[in-house]
Tab-separated table of C-alpha atoms and ligand atoms in Angstrom:
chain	number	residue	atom	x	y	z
A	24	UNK	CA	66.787	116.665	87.121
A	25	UNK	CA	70.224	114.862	88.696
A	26	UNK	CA	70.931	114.343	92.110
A	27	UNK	CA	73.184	117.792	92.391
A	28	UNK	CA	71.109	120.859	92.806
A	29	UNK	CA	73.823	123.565	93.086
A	30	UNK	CA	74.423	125.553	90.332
A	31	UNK	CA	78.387	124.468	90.050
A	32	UNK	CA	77.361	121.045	90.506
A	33	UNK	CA	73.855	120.250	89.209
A	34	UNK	CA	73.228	118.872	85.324
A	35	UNK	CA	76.336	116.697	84.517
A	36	UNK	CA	75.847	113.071	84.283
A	37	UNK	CA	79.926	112.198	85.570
A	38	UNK	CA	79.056	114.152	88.551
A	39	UNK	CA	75.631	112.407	89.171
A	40	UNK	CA	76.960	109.272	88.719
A	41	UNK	CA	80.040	110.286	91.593
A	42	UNK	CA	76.743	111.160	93.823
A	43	UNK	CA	74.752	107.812	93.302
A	44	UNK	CA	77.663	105.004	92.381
A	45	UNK	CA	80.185	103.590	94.470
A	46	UNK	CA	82.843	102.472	91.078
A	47	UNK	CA	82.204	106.020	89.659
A	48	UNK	CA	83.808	108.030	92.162
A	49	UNK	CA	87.066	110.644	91.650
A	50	UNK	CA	90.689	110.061	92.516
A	51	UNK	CA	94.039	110.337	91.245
A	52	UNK	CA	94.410	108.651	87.865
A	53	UNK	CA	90.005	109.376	87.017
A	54	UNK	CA	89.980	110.555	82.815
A	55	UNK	CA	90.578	114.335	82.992
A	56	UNK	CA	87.368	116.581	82.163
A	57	UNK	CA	85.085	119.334	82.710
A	58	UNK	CA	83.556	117.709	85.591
A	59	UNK	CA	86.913	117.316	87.007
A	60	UNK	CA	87.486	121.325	86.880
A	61	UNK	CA	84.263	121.552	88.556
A	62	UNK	CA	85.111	120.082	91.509
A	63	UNK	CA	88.203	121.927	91.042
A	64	UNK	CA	86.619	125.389	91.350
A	65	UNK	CA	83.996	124.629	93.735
A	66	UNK	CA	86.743	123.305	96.202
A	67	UNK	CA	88.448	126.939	95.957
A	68	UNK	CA	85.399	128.295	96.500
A	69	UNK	CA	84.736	126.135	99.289
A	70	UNK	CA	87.752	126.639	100.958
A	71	UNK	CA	89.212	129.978	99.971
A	72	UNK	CA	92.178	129.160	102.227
A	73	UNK	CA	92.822	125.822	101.389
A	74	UNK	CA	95.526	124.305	99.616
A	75	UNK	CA	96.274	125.515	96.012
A	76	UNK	CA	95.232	123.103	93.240
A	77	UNK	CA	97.855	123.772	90.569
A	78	UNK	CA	97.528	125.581	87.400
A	79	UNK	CA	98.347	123.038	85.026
A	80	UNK	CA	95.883	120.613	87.075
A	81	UNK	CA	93.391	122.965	86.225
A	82	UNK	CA	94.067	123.944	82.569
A	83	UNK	CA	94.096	119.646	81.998
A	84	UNK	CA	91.025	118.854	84.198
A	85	UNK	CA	92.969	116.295	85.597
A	86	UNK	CA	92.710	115.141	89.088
A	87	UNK	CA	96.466	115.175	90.262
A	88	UNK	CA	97.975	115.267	93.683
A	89	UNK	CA	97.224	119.160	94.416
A	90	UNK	CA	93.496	118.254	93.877
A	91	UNK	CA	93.569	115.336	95.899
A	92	UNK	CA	95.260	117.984	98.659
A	93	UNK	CA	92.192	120.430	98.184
A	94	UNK	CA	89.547	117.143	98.047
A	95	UNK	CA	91.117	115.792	101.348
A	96	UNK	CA	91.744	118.812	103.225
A	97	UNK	CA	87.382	119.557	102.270
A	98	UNK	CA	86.933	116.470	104.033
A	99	UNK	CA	88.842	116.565	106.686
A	100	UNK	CA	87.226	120.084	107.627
A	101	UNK	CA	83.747	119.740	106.808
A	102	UNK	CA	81.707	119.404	110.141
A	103	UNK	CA	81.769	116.167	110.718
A	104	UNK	CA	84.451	115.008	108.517
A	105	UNK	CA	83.380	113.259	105.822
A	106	UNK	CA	84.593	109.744	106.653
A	107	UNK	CA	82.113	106.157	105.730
A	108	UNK	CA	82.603	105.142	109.129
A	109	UNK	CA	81.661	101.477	108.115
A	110	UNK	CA	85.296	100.904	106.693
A	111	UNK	CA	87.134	104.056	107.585
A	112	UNK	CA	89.121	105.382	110.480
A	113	UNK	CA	90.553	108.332	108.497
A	114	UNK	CA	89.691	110.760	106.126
A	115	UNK	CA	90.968	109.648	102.460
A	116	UNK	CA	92.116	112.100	99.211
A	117	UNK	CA	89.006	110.231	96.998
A	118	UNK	CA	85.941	112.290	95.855
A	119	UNK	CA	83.011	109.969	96.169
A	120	UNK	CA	79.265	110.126	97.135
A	121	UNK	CA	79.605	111.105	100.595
A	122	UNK	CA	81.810	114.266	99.526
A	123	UNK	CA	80.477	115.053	95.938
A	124	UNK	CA	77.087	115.382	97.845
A	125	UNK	CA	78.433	117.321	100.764
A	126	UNK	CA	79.651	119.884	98.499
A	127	UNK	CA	76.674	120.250	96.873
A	128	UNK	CA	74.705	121.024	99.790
A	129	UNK	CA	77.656	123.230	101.102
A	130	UNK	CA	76.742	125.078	97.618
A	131	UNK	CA	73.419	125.114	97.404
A	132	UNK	CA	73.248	126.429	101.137
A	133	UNK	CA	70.485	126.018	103.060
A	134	UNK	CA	67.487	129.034	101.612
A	135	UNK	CA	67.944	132.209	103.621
A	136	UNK	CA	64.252	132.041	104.159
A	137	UNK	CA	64.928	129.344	106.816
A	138	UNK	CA	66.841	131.340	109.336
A	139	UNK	CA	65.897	128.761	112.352
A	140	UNK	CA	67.699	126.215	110.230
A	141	UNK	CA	70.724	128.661	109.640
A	142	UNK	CA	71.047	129.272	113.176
A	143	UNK	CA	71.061	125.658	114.146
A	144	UNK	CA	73.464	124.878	111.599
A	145	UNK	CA	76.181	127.383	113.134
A	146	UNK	CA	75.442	126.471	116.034
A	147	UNK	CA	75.729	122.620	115.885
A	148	UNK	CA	78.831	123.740	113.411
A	149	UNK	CA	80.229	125.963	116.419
A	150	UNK	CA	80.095	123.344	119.172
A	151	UNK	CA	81.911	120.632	116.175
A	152	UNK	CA	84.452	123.300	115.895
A	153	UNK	CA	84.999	123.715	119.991
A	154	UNK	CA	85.266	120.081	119.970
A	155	UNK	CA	87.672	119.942	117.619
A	156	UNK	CA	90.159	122.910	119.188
A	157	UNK	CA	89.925	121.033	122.551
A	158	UNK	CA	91.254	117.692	120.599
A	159	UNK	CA	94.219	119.964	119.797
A	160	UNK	CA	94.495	121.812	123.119
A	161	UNK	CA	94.547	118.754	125.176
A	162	UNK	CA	97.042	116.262	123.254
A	163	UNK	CA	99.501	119.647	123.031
A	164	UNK	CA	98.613	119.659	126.985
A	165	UNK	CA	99.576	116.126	127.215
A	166	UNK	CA	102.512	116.303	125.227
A	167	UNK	CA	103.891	118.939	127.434
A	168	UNK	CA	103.228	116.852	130.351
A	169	UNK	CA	105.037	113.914	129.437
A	170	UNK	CA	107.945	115.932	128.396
A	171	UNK	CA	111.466	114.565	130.122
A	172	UNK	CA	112.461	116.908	133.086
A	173	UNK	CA	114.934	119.817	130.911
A	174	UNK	CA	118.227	118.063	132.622
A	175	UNK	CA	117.281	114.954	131.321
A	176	UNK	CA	119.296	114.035	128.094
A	177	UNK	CA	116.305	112.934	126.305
A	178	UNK	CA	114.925	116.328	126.723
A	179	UNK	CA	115.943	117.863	123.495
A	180	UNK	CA	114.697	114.880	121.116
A	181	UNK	CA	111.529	114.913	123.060
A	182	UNK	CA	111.113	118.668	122.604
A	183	UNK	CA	111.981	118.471	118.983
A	184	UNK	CA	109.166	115.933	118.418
A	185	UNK	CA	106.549	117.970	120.417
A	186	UNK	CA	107.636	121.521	118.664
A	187	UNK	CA	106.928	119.349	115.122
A	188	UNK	CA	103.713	117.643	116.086
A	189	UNK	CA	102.259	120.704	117.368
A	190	UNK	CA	103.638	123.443	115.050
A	191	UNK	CA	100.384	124.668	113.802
A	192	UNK	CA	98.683	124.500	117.184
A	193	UNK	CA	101.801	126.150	119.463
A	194	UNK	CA	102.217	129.252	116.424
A	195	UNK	CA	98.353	129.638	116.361
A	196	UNK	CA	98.677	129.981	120.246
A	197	UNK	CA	101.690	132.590	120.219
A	198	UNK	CA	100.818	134.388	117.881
A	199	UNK	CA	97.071	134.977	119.311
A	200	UNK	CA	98.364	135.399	122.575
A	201	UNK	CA	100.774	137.671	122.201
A	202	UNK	CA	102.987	134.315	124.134
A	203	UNK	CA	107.039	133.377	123.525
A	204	UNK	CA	106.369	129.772	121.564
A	205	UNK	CA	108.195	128.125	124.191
A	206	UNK	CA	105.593	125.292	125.162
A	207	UNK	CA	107.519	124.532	128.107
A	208	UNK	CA	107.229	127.543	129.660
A	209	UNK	CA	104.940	128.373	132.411
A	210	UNK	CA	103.723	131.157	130.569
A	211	UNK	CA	102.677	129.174	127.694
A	212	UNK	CA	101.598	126.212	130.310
A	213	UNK	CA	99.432	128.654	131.790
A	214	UNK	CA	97.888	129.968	128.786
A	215	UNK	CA	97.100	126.952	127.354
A	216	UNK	CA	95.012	125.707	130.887
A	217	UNK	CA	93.374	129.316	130.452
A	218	UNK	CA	92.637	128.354	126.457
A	219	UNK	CA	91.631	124.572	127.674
A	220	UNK	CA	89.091	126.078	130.132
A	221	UNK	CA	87.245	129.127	128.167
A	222	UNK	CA	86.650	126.534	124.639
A	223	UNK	CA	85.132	123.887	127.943
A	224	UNK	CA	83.039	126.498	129.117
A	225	UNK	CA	82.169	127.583	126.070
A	226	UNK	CA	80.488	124.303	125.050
A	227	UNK	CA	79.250	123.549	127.778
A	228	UNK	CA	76.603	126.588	127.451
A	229	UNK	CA	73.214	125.588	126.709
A	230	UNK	CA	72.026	126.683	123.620
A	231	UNK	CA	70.855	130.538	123.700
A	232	UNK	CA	70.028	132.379	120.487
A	233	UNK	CA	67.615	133.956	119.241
A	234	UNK	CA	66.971	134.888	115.240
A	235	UNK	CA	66.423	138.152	115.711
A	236	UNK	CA	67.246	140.184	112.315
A	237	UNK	CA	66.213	143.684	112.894
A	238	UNK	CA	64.221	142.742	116.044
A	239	UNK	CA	65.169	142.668	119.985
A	240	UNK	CA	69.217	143.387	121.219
A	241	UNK	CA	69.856	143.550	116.940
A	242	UNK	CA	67.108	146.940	116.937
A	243	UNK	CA	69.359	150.019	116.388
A	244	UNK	CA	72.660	147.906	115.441
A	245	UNK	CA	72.832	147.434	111.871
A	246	UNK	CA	76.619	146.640	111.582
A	247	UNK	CA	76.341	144.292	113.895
A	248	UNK	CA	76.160	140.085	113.101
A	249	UNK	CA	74.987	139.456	116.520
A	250	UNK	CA	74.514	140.918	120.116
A	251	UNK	CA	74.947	139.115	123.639
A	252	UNK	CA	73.584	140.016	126.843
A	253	UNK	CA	74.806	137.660	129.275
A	254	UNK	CA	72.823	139.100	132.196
A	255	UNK	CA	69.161	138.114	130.575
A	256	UNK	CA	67.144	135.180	130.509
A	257	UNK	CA	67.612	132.873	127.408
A	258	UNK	CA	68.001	133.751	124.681
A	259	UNK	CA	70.698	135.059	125.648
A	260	UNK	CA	72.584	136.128	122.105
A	261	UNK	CA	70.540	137.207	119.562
A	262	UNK	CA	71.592	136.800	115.661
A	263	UNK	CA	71.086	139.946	113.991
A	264	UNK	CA	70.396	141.024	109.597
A	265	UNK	CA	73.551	140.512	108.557
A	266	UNK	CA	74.246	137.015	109.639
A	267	UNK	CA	71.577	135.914	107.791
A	268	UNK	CA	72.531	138.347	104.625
A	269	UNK	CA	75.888	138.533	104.922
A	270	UNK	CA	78.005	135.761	107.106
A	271	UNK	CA	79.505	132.327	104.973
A	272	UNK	CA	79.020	129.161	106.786
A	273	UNK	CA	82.248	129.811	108.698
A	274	UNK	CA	81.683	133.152	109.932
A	275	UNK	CA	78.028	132.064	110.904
A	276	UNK	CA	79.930	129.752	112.368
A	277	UNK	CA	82.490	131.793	114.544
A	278	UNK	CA	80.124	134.308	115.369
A	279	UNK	CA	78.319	131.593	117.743
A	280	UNK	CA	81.312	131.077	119.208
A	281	UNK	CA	82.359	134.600	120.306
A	282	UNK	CA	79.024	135.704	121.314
A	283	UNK	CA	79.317	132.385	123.428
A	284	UNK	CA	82.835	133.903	124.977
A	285	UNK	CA	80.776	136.963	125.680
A	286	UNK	CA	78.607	135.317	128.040
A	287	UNK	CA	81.634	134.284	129.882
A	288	UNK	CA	82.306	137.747	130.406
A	289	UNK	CA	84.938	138.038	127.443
A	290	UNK	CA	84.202	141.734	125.549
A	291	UNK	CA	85.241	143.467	122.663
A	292	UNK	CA	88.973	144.928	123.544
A	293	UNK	CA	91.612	145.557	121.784
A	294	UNK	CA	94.762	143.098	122.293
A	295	UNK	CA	98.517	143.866	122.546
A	296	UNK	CA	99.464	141.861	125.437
A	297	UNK	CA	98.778	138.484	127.074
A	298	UNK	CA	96.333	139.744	129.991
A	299	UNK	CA	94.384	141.632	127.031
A	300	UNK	CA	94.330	138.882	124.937
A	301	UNK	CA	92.172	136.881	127.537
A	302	UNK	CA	89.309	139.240	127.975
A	303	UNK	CA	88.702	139.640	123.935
A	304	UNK	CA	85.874	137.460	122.510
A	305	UNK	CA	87.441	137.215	118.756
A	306	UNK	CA	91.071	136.506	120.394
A	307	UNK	CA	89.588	133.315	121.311
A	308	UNK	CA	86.794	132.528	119.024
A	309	UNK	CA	89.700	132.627	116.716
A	310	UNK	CA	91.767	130.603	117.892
A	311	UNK	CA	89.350	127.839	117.915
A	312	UNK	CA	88.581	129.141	113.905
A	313	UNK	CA	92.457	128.430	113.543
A	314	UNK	CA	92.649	125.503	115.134
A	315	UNK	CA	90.062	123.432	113.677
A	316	UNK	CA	90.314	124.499	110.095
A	317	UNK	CA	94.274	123.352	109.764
A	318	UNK	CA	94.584	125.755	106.980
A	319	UNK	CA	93.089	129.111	107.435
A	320	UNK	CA	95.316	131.790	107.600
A	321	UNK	CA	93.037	134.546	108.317
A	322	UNK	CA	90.171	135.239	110.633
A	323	UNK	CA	86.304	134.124	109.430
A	324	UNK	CA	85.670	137.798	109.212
A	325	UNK	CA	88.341	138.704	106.747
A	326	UNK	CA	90.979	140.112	108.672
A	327	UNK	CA	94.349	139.640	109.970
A	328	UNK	CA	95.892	137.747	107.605
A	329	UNK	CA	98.757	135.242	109.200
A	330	UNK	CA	102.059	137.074	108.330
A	331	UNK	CA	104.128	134.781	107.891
A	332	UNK	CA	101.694	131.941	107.196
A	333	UNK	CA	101.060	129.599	110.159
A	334	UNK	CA	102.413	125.815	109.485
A	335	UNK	CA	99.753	123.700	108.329
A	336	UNK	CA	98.309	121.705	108.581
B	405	ZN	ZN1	81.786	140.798	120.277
């Protein structure tokens, strides 16, 4: 047996040798092949809302510039990114043995019999993925602070700049919030300290779940991936059937992280205006979902699809 165990992966020697040697690892200009389409289609699988690897990419098994999109975009969103911190600052577009073995496990899964493991891995994955929104939130706060007064002349280059930088982060933001994407606005200044403050809170909650599958708040709710009372004594949100049956890694994922908004007091509402928008659990659980995975253009659970796309990344 080879080093890969998933059933995409596992039983080809190029891809073994990616896992276990440093010189055998995939880039731009690597011989085309049918390993190469493997890592191909487990990337789209991995990242359904990724960027597109190419046709003709495919069709050659070659690893061109679409697949070095899909490899570095993996990287840069896997939890933590996959960077070999001992001569890297940033994430790069190669596949090697950090990443070949990263998908693998992302893959192979961890086995549904370990729920305890399942729930630590969203949850460890949810508090990355706060982490990662606030890195957004507070450079866009930043930005907007150090902007030139609006009757200064350097004003409009300034803005310019900030509206580029921050595209993805400011539309994700507006659109969510039901806000005018004017990030000099009070409106949008206050929003975004509202934003900044819930995703603080939010990991700064000591863990409190529960694997509960049919048992405790989860008894009688079988549609339900998880249920929150924020009045009890830990455990305070218990994971129901379904994330366990059900849920992908990034719903799992997400579903921490509004169940944690719940316990702030956020519920279940329907949102068509700012105000609203603030006391919904998903409105803001996805909003961190958007903001940390730079290329999603639909919620964790499926629905509402970005129309028009949001700018990535
Ligand atoms: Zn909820």
């Amino acid at each position: 047996m080879g080093v890969l165990i998933s059933d995409e992966l596992k039983d080809d020697p190029k891809l073994d040798a990616c896992a276990t040697t440093p010189s055998a690892h995939l880039k731009v200009g690597s011989p085309p092949g049918p390993h190469i389409l493997k890592v191909q289609l487990a990337l789209e699988r991995l990242r359904p809302t990724g960027p597109k690897i190419d046709d003709a990419e495919k069709r050659a098994m070659r690893y061109g510039p679409t697949t070095a999109a899909a490899v570095l975009n993996y990287k840069k969103t896997h939890v933590p990114p996959i960077i070999n911190t001992a001569y890297q600052h940033d994430v790069d577009p190669i596949c090697g043995q950090m990443t070949i073995k990263a998908m693998d496990a992302d893959l192979n899964g961890t086995p549904l019999s370990d729920r305890d493991a399942v729930a630590d891995r969203a949850h460890e994955a949810s508090r990355a993925a706060l982490r990662v929104a606030l890195t957004h939130l507070r450079s866009l706060r930043t930005d907007i602070n150090l902007l030139p007064s609006s009757s200064d002349p350097a004003f409009g280059a300034a803005m310019v700049n900030l509206l580029f930088k921050h595209k993805r982060n400011i539309a994700v933001l507006a659109r969510r919030l039901v806000l005018t994407p004017d990030p000099n606005s009070q409106a949008f200044k206050d929003a975004l300290a509202k934003v900044i403050l819930l995703c603080e809170r939010n990991l700064a909650q000591a863990k409190t779940i529960k694997v509960a599958g049919t048992t405790g708040f989860c008894a009688g709710h079988p549609g339900d991936h998880a249920r929150t009372s924020a009045s009890v004594p830990d455990p305070k949100t218990h994971l129901c059937e379904i994330f366990f049956t059900n849920d992908g890694l990034d719903l799992q994922r997400d579903v921490i992280t509004h169940e944690y908004f719940h316990i702030q007091g956020l519920g279940d509402n329907s949102v068509t205006n700012t105000a609203q928008a603030f006391t919904n659990a998903n409105t803001i659980a996805q909003i961190v979902a958007l903001l940390a995975d730079r290329f999603r253009q639909r919620n964790s659970d499926g629905g509402e699809p970005a129309v028009p796309p949001l700018p990535a990344p």
